[in-house]
Coordinates of C-alpha atoms and ligand atoms in Angstrom, one line a residue:
M689 CA -70.7 38.6 85.7
L690 CA -67.6 39.6 83.9
I691 CA -65.8 37.0 82.1
V692 CA -62.8 36.3 80.0
Q693 CA -63.2 33.5 77.6
K694 CA -59.8 32.5 76.1
Y695 CA -60.4 30.0 72.8
G696 CA -56.8 28.4 71.9
G697 CA -55.7 27.4 68.7
T698 CA -57.5 24.1 67.9
S699 CA -61.0 26.2 69.0
V700 CA -60.4 28.7 66.3
G701 CA -58.7 26.3 63.8
D702 CA -60.6 27.0 60.9
V703 CA -63.8 29.0 59.2
D704 CA -66.5 27.0 60.9
R705 CA -64.9 26.7 64.3
I706 CA -64.2 30.8 64.5
H707 CA -68.6 30.9 63.7
H708 CA -68.9 28.0 66.5
V709 CA -66.6 29.9 69.1
A710 CA -69.0 33.3 67.7
E711 CA -72.4 31.0 68.3
R712 CA -71.1 30.7 71.9
V713 CA -70.0 33.7 72.8
K714 CA -73.7 35.4 71.4
A715 CA -74.7 32.5 73.7
A716 CA -72.9 33.5 76.5
A717 CA -73.7 37.4 76.1
A718 CA -77.4 36.3 75.9
T719 CA -77.3 35.1 80.0
G720 CA -76.3 39.1 80.5
D721 CA -72.6 38.3 81.2
Q722 CA -70.3 40.7 79.8
L723 CA -67.2 39.0 78.3
V724 CA -64.2 40.2 76.7
V725 CA -62.8 37.3 74.1
V726 CA -58.9 36.6 74.1
V727 CA -57.9 34.2 71.2
S728 CA -54.8 32.5 69.7
A729 CA -53.8 31.8 66.4
M730 CA -55.1 29.3 64.4
A731 CA -54.1 25.8 65.3
G732 CA -50.6 25.3 63.5
E733 CA -50.0 28.7 62.3
T734 CA -47.8 30.0 64.7
D735 CA -45.4 27.0 63.9
R736 CA -46.1 27.6 60.2
L737 CA -44.7 30.9 60.8
T738 CA -41.5 30.1 62.9
G739 CA -40.7 27.7 59.9
L740 CA -41.0 30.9 57.2
A741 CA -38.9 32.4 59.4
E742 CA -35.8 29.6 59.7
A743 CA -36.1 29.3 56.1
M744 CA -35.1 33.0 55.8
S745 CA -32.7 33.1 58.4
H746 CA -30.4 30.3 60.8
N747 CA -30.5 33.3 63.1
P748 CA -33.4 35.2 62.4
S749 CA -33.8 38.2 64.4
A750 CA -36.4 38.2 67.7
R751 CA -37.6 41.5 66.9
E752 CA -38.7 40.3 63.4
M753 CA -39.4 37.3 65.1
D754 CA -42.4 38.8 67.2
L755 CA -43.5 41.4 64.7
L756 CA -44.2 38.0 62.3
L757 CA -45.4 35.6 65.0
S758 CA -48.0 37.6 66.2
S759 CA -49.6 38.2 62.7
G760 CA -51.3 35.1 63.4
E761 CA -53.5 36.3 66.1
R762 CA -54.2 39.1 64.3
V763 CA -56.2 37.4 61.9
T764 CA -57.9 35.5 64.5
I765 CA -59.2 38.3 66.2
A766 CA -60.5 40.3 62.8
L767 CA -62.3 37.1 61.8
L768 CA -64.1 36.2 65.2
A769 CA -64.9 39.9 65.3
M770 CA -66.4 39.7 61.9
A771 CA -68.5 36.5 62.6
L772 CA -69.7 38.3 66.1
T773 CA -71.2 41.3 64.5
G774 CA -72.4 39.0 62.2
A775 CA -74.4 37.2 64.2
G776 CA -75.5 40.3 66.0
V777 CA -73.4 40.9 68.9
P778 CA -71.4 43.6 68.3
A779 CA -67.9 43.3 68.7
Q780 CA -64.1 45.2 68.2
A781 CA -60.8 43.0 67.6
F782 CA -57.9 45.0 69.5
T783 CA -54.1 44.2 69.4
G784 CA -52.0 44.0 72.3
R785 CA -50.8 47.4 71.5
Q786 CA -54.7 48.6 71.0
V787 CA -55.5 47.3 74.8
G788 CA -52.0 48.5 76.3
I789 CA -50.4 45.3 76.9
E790 CA -47.0 46.5 78.1
T791 CA -44.3 44.1 78.6
S792 CA -40.7 43.9 79.5
A793 CA -38.4 44.5 76.4
V794 CA -36.9 41.0 75.7
H795 CA -38.4 39.6 72.5
T796 CA -40.3 36.0 72.1
R797 CA -40.6 35.6 75.9
A798 CA -41.7 39.3 77.3
R799 CA -43.1 39.5 80.4
I800 CA -46.3 41.3 81.4
E801 CA -45.7 44.6 83.3
R802 CA -49.1 46.5 83.1
I803 CA -51.8 46.5 81.1
S804 CA -54.3 49.3 80.9
G805 CA -57.7 48.2 80.9
A806 CA -59.0 51.7 79.6
R807 CA -59.6 50.8 76.0
L808 CA -61.3 47.3 77.2
K809 CA -63.7 49.3 80.0
K810 CA -64.8 51.8 77.3
A811 CA -65.8 49.1 75.1
L812 CA -67.5 47.2 77.5
S813 CA -69.6 50.4 79.1
E814 CA -70.6 50.6 75.0
G815 CA -71.8 47.1 75.1
V816 CA -69.3 45.7 72.8
V817 CA -67.8 42.6 73.2
P818 CA -63.9 43.2 73.3
V819 CA -61.7 40.2 70.8
V820 CA -58.2 40.8 72.2
A821 CA -55.1 38.9 70.3
G822 CA -53.2 36.8 72.6
F823 CA -49.7 35.9 73.1
Q824 CA -48.8 39.6 72.6
G825 CA -47.6 42.6 74.0
V826 CA -45.6 46.2 72.9
N827 CA -42.3 46.8 74.7
A828 CA -41.4 50.6 75.9
H829 CA -39.5 51.1 72.2
S830 CA -43.3 50.3 70.6
D831 CA -41.9 47.5 69.6
V832 CA -44.3 44.6 69.3
T833 CA -43.4 41.7 71.7
T834 CA -45.1 37.9 72.5
L835 CA -45.2 36.1 75.6
G836 CA -43.2 32.5 74.8
R837 CA -45.3 29.3 73.4
G838 CA -48.4 29.0 74.5
G839 CA -48.8 33.2 75.8
S840 CA -52.5 33.3 75.2
D841 CA -53.1 31.7 78.5
L842 CA -51.3 34.6 79.8
T843 CA -53.0 37.6 78.0
A844 CA -56.8 36.0 79.0
V845 CA -55.4 35.6 82.6
A846 CA -53.9 39.4 83.0
V847 CA -56.6 41.3 81.0
A848 CA -58.9 39.1 83.6
A849 CA -56.9 40.2 86.4
A850 CA -56.0 44.0 85.3
I851 CA -60.5 44.5 84.6
G852 CA -61.3 42.5 87.8
A853 CA -63.0 39.8 85.8
D854 CA -65.4 37.5 87.8
R855 CA -63.8 34.3 86.3
C856 CA -61.2 33.8 83.4
D857 CA -62.5 30.3 81.3
I858 CA -60.0 28.8 79.5
Y859 CA -61.6 26.9 76.4
T860 CA -59.5 24.6 74.4
D861 CA -60.0 20.8 73.1
V862 CA -60.2 18.7 75.9
D863 CA -62.3 19.0 78.9
G864 CA -60.2 19.9 81.3
I865 CA -57.3 19.1 83.3
Y866 CA -56.6 15.4 83.5
T867 CA -54.6 13.2 85.6
A868 CA -52.3 12.6 82.7
D869 CA -52.3 13.8 78.9
P870 CA -55.4 12.1 77.3
R871 CA -53.9 11.9 74.1
I872 CA -51.2 9.5 75.8
V873 CA -53.4 7.8 78.4
T874 CA -56.6 6.7 77.1
S875 CA -58.4 6.1 80.8
A876 CA -56.8 9.6 81.9
R877 CA -59.3 10.9 84.2
K878 CA -61.0 14.6 84.1
L879 CA -60.1 16.1 87.9
E880 CA -62.9 17.9 88.5
R881 CA -60.7 20.6 90.6
V882 CA -57.1 21.0 90.5
A883 CA -55.0 23.4 93.0
F884 CA -53.1 26.2 91.8
E885 CA -49.9 24.6 92.9
E886 CA -50.7 21.2 91.5
L887 CA -51.4 23.2 88.0
R888 CA -48.5 24.9 88.0
E889 CA -46.2 21.8 88.6
L890 CA -47.9 20.0 86.0
A891 CA -47.7 22.8 83.6
S892 CA -43.8 23.6 84.1
L893 CA -42.9 19.6 84.5
G894 CA -44.7 19.3 80.6
A895 CA -48.3 19.2 80.6
K896 CA -48.8 21.9 77.9
V897 CA -52.6 22.4 78.3
L898 CA -51.6 26.0 80.0
Q899 CA -48.7 28.2 79.8
T900 CA -47.2 27.8 83.1
R901 CA -46.7 31.4 83.8
S902 CA -50.3 31.7 83.3
V903 CA -51.0 29.7 86.7
L904 CA -48.6 31.3 88.5
F905 CA -50.2 34.9 87.3
A906 CA -53.4 33.7 88.1
M907 CA -52.4 32.5 91.6
R908 CA -50.5 35.3 92.5
H909 CA -53.5 38.1 91.4
G910 CA -56.3 35.3 93.1
V911 CA -57.8 34.9 89.4
P912 CA -61.0 32.2 89.4
L913 CA -59.7 29.8 86.8
Q914 CA -61.8 27.3 85.0
V915 CA -60.6 25.0 81.8
L916 CA -63.1 23.8 79.4
N917 CA -63.7 22.0 75.9
S918 CA -65.4 24.3 73.3
F919 CA -66.4 21.5 71.6
N920 CA -69.0 20.1 74.0
D921 CA -71.0 22.2 76.9
R922 CA -69.2 19.2 79.8
P923 CA -68.1 20.7 83.4
G924 CA -64.7 21.7 83.2
T925 CA -62.1 21.6 85.6
L926 CA -62.1 24.5 88.4
V927 CA -58.4 25.8 89.5
T928 CA -58.3 26.7 93.6
E929 CA -57.0 26.8 96.3
E930 CA -55.4 23.5 98.0
D931 CA -58.2 22.4 100.6
V932 CA -58.2 19.1 103.0
A933 CA -60.2 17.3 100.0
M934 CA -57.7 17.2 97.8
E935 CA -55.3 16.0 100.1
Q936 CA -56.9 13.1 100.1
E937 CA -55.2 11.3 97.0
A938 CA -51.5 11.4 97.2
V939 CA -50.8 11.6 93.0
S940 CA -53.4 14.0 91.4
G941 CA -51.3 13.8 88.0
V942 CA -48.7 12.4 85.7
T943 CA -46.9 14.6 83.5
Y944 CA -43.5 14.0 80.8
D945 CA -40.9 16.0 79.4
R946 CA -39.3 15.5 76.1
N947 CA -37.7 18.7 75.5
Q948 CA -34.6 17.9 78.2
A949 CA -31.1 16.8 77.0
K950 CA -28.6 15.5 80.1
V951 CA -25.1 16.9 80.4
T952 CA -22.6 15.1 82.3
V953 CA -19.3 17.2 83.3
A954 CA -16.9 14.7 84.5
D955 CA -13.4 14.4 86.6
L956 CA -13.8 17.9 87.9
P957 CA -11.7 18.8 91.2
D958 CA -13.5 18.7 94.4
H959 CA -13.3 21.8 96.2
P960 CA -15.2 25.1 96.6
G961 CA -16.0 27.2 93.9
V962 CA -15.8 24.8 90.9
A963 CA -19.7 24.3 90.7
S964 CA -20.0 27.8 91.1
R965 CA -18.0 28.1 88.3
L966 CA -19.6 25.8 85.7
F967 CA -22.8 27.2 86.6
E968 CA -21.8 30.8 86.1
T969 CA -20.7 30.4 82.8
L970 CA -23.6 28.2 81.9
S971 CA -25.8 31.2 82.7
K972 CA -24.1 34.0 81.1
A973 CA -24.6 32.0 78.2
D974 CA -28.3 31.6 78.9
V975 CA -28.9 28.2 79.3
L976 CA -31.7 27.4 81.7
V977 CA -30.5 24.5 84.0
D978 CA -32.9 22.1 85.5
M979 CA -32.2 19.2 87.4
I980 CA -28.7 19.1 89.0
I981 CA -26.6 16.0 90.5
Q982 CA -23.1 16.2 91.9
N983 CA -21.2 12.7 93.0
V984 CA -17.6 13.0 94.2
S985 CA -15.5 9.7 93.5
R986 CA -13.7 8.0 96.5
E987 CA -10.5 9.6 94.6
G988 CA -11.7 12.8 95.2
A989 CA -12.5 13.9 91.7
T990 CA -16.3 15.1 90.8
D991 CA -18.5 14.5 88.0
I992 CA -21.7 16.9 88.0
S993 CA -24.8 15.8 86.0
F994 CA -27.8 18.6 85.0
T995 CA -30.4 18.8 83.0
V996 CA -31.0 21.4 80.0
P997 CA -33.6 22.4 77.3
R998 CA -32.5 20.5 74.2
G999 CA -32.6 23.8 72.1
D1000 CA -30.2 25.2 74.4
L1001 CA -27.7 21.7 73.8
E1002 CA -25.5 23.9 71.3
R1003 CA -25.2 26.9 73.7
V1004 CA -24.2 24.6 76.5
K1005 CA -21.1 22.5 74.4
A1006 CA -19.7 26.2 73.3
A1007 CA -19.5 27.3 76.4
V1008 CA -18.3 24.0 78.4
S1009 CA -15.8 23.6 75.6
A1010 CA -14.4 27.2 76.4
M1011 CA -13.8 26.7 79.8
E1012 CA -10.4 25.5 81.7
L1013 CA -10.5 24.2 85.3
E1014 CA -6.5 23.9 86.3
G1015 CA -5.7 24.8 83.1
E1016 CA -7.4 21.3 82.0
P1017 CA -10.3 21.7 79.6
L1018 CA -13.7 20.2 80.4
Q1019 CA -14.8 16.8 79.6
I1020 CA -18.4 16.8 78.6
E1021 CA -20.6 14.0 77.9
V1022 CA -24.5 14.6 76.3
D1023 CA -27.6 12.6 76.4
A1024 CA -30.3 14.1 74.0
E1025 CA -32.3 11.1 73.9
I1026 CA -34.3 11.5 77.6
A1027 CA -37.5 12.3 79.1
K1028 CA -38.5 13.6 82.2
I1029 CA -41.5 11.5 83.9
S1030 CA -42.9 13.5 86.8
V1031 CA -45.8 12.5 89.2
V1032 CA -47.7 15.7 91.2
G1033 CA -49.8 16.0 93.9
V1034 CA -50.5 18.1 97.1
G1035 CA -51.6 14.7 98.6
M1036 CA -48.1 13.7 98.9
R1037 CA -47.6 16.6 101.8
S1038 CA -49.3 13.6 104.3
H1039 CA -48.6 10.1 102.4
S1040 CA -45.2 8.4 102.2
G1041 CA -44.4 6.4 100.3
V1042 CA -45.1 7.7 96.8
A1043 CA -41.4 7.9 95.7
T1044 CA -40.9 3.8 96.6
R1045 CA -44.1 3.1 94.2
M1046 CA -42.9 5.2 91.6
F1047 CA -39.2 3.8 91.6
S1048 CA -41.1 0.0 91.9
T1049 CA -43.0 0.6 89.0
L1050 CA -40.1 1.8 86.8
A1051 CA -38.3 -1.2 88.3
E1052 CA -40.8 -3.9 87.2
R1053 CA -41.1 -2.2 84.0
E1054 CA -37.1 -2.1 83.3
I1055 CA -36.7 1.1 83.1
N1056 CA -33.7 2.8 84.2
I1057 CA -33.8 6.1 86.6
K1058 CA -31.0 8.3 85.3
M1059 CA -31.6 11.0 87.7
I1060 CA -34.0 11.7 90.4
S1061 CA -35.3 15.1 91.6
T1062 CA -38.1 15.7 94.5
S1063 CA -40.0 19.0 95.8
E1064 CA -42.8 18.6 98.3
I1065 CA -45.5 17.8 95.7
K1066 CA -43.8 16.1 93.3
I1067 CA -41.5 13.6 92.1
S1068 CA -39.6 13.5 89.1
C1069 CA -36.9 11.0 87.0
V1070 CA -35.0 11.0 84.6
I1071 CA -35.3 8.0 82.1
D1072 CA -34.1 6.9 78.4
D1073 CA -37.0 8.7 76.0
I1074 CA -38.2 5.7 74.2
Y1075 CA -40.1 4.7 77.6
T1076 CA -41.7 8.0 78.1
E1077 CA -45.2 6.2 77.1
L1078 CA -44.6 3.1 79.1
A1079 CA -44.0 5.0 82.4
I1080 CA -46.6 7.3 82.0
R1081 CA -49.1 4.7 81.3
S1082 CA -47.3 2.3 83.9
L1083 CA -47.6 5.4 86.8
H1084 CA -51.0 6.4 85.6
D1085 CA -52.0 2.4 87.0
A1086 CA -50.1 2.3 89.8
F1087 CA -51.1 5.4 91.1
A1088 CA -54.7 4.2 90.9
L1089 CA -55.5 7.5 88.3
G1090 CA -58.0 6.1 86.1
A1091 CA -61.3 6.4 85.5
T1092 CA -63.7 4.5 87.6
D1093 CA -67.3 2.9 86.4
G1094 CA -69.5 6.4 86.3
D1095 CA -67.1 9.0 85.2
T1096 CA -67.1 10.9 82.3
P1097 CA -64.6 9.5 80.0
Ligands
LIG1928 P1 -54.8 25.3 73.2 O1 -54.7 25.3 71.4 O2 -56.4 25.2 73.2 O3 -54.2 26.5 73.8 P2 -53.4 23.1 73.7 O4 -52.8 22.4 72.7 O5 -52.4 24.3 74.1 O6 -54.8 23.6 73.6 O7 -53.3 22.3 75.6 C1 -54.1 21.4 75.1 C2 -53.9 20.0 75.1 O8 -53.1 19.7 76.6 C3 -54.4 18.8 75.2 O9 -55.1 18.6 73.1 C4 -53.8 17.6 75.5 O10 -53.3 16.9 74.5 C5 -52.8 19.0 76.1 N1 -52.4 17.8 78.0 C6 -51.0 17.5 78.4 N2 -51.2 17.3 79.1 C7 -52.3 17.2 79.7 C8 -53.5 17.1 81.2 N3 -52.8 16.4 81.9 N4 -54.7 17.7 80.7 C9 -55.1 17.7 79.9 N5 -54.6 18.0 78.3 C10 -53.3 17.9 78.6
LIG1929 N1 -50.1 30.9 68.9 C1 -49.1 31.2 70.2 C2 -48.6 29.8 70.1 O1 -49.1 28.7 69.6 C3 -50.0 31.5 71.4 C4 -51.2 30.6 71.5 O2 -51.8 29.7 71.2 O3 -51.1 30.5 72.8 O4 -47.7 29.4 71.1
LIG1930 MG1 -52.4 26.2 74.3

């Protein structure tokens, strides 16, 4: 079998752990499988490099930022290739450029456009294990780009698609995908299987276990995906197409996103074109708007509230305060102390009452709901940030997601 293995930052967090990964790769290679290994930078390294850039400039150039950030993965590929060779496994380290990972032009969140698998295939045919730097590529100007935080997951999945791998195994520091972040909910249960769509929702609604774009990529290209723990040999979580068995439970997981802020623009005139002007202005300011609600008061004025990533808040304030409607400046209120909590499950398609249970669980805890949004397989509520953990634990209990006797903890 041809397998892509990806090891995240904690798994290659220090010298001993890199040796440990080398031993795992060696054992897998000994079974006769052909392997391509993708690695992240050491845990904390990308944050450290970001801090260095911020110490140089309040607004560091994105091109230089990418060059800087991509250096973290260069270190780990070189070290792992050395460890593998030392352990008797022929291996070679490759940067994104060296394996032909071509991306869009945009820095710090480039998209992968093409991977020429030639160099990887050549190494494989020579019995060499290629060790590929995650998170990076090169654009048409020959400049190094990065793929957004957590982007090594995307590298792994895209490499697996490009070389037609039989499977992509994502090794991390927990046993797989859980019903909730196991760092917050101690009774969270590892899922044996999760549907691509559920994982995509969980990831995009805040569960940072896999980068959202990597899940979308795997879904679109049909890459069989598994999430496992690099520190033990327990079975992980298989990411599969949805099936009837999965729909038996209404909810598969709960998640949260604390990186949001709520903005309200009050007393807007209630006629066609107002929302369109507001959101056009925000989109020109490169603001990513998420939830939106609009209320028309009896007097005929409109309030529009929406959520944005906290990091976009300054741009929102600048863009909206520069706007005028009918000669009047806009009134804007901002609440950055919010969190979005969500319940996700393909079973929601066929079970009713999920929203009622979610709202009544929050009400019992006296947690106020500030915004609500739903789709076919998820319900999200915006609440005060301080209640995030209480809300997540209460919802996890209310939907009986926890481990029962006999489950692996
Ligand atoms: P890596 O460095 O291996 O890429 P990440 O830190 O990006 O690892 O992702 C793994 C982390 O994701 C876990 O340590 C866990 O705290 C967090 N996480 C959040 N939600 C979930 C979930 N539903 N299931 C599993 N892990 C989750
Ligand atoms: N090192 C990058 C990050 O910390 C990419 C990754 O780990 O996936 O975001
Ligand atoms: Mg990650």
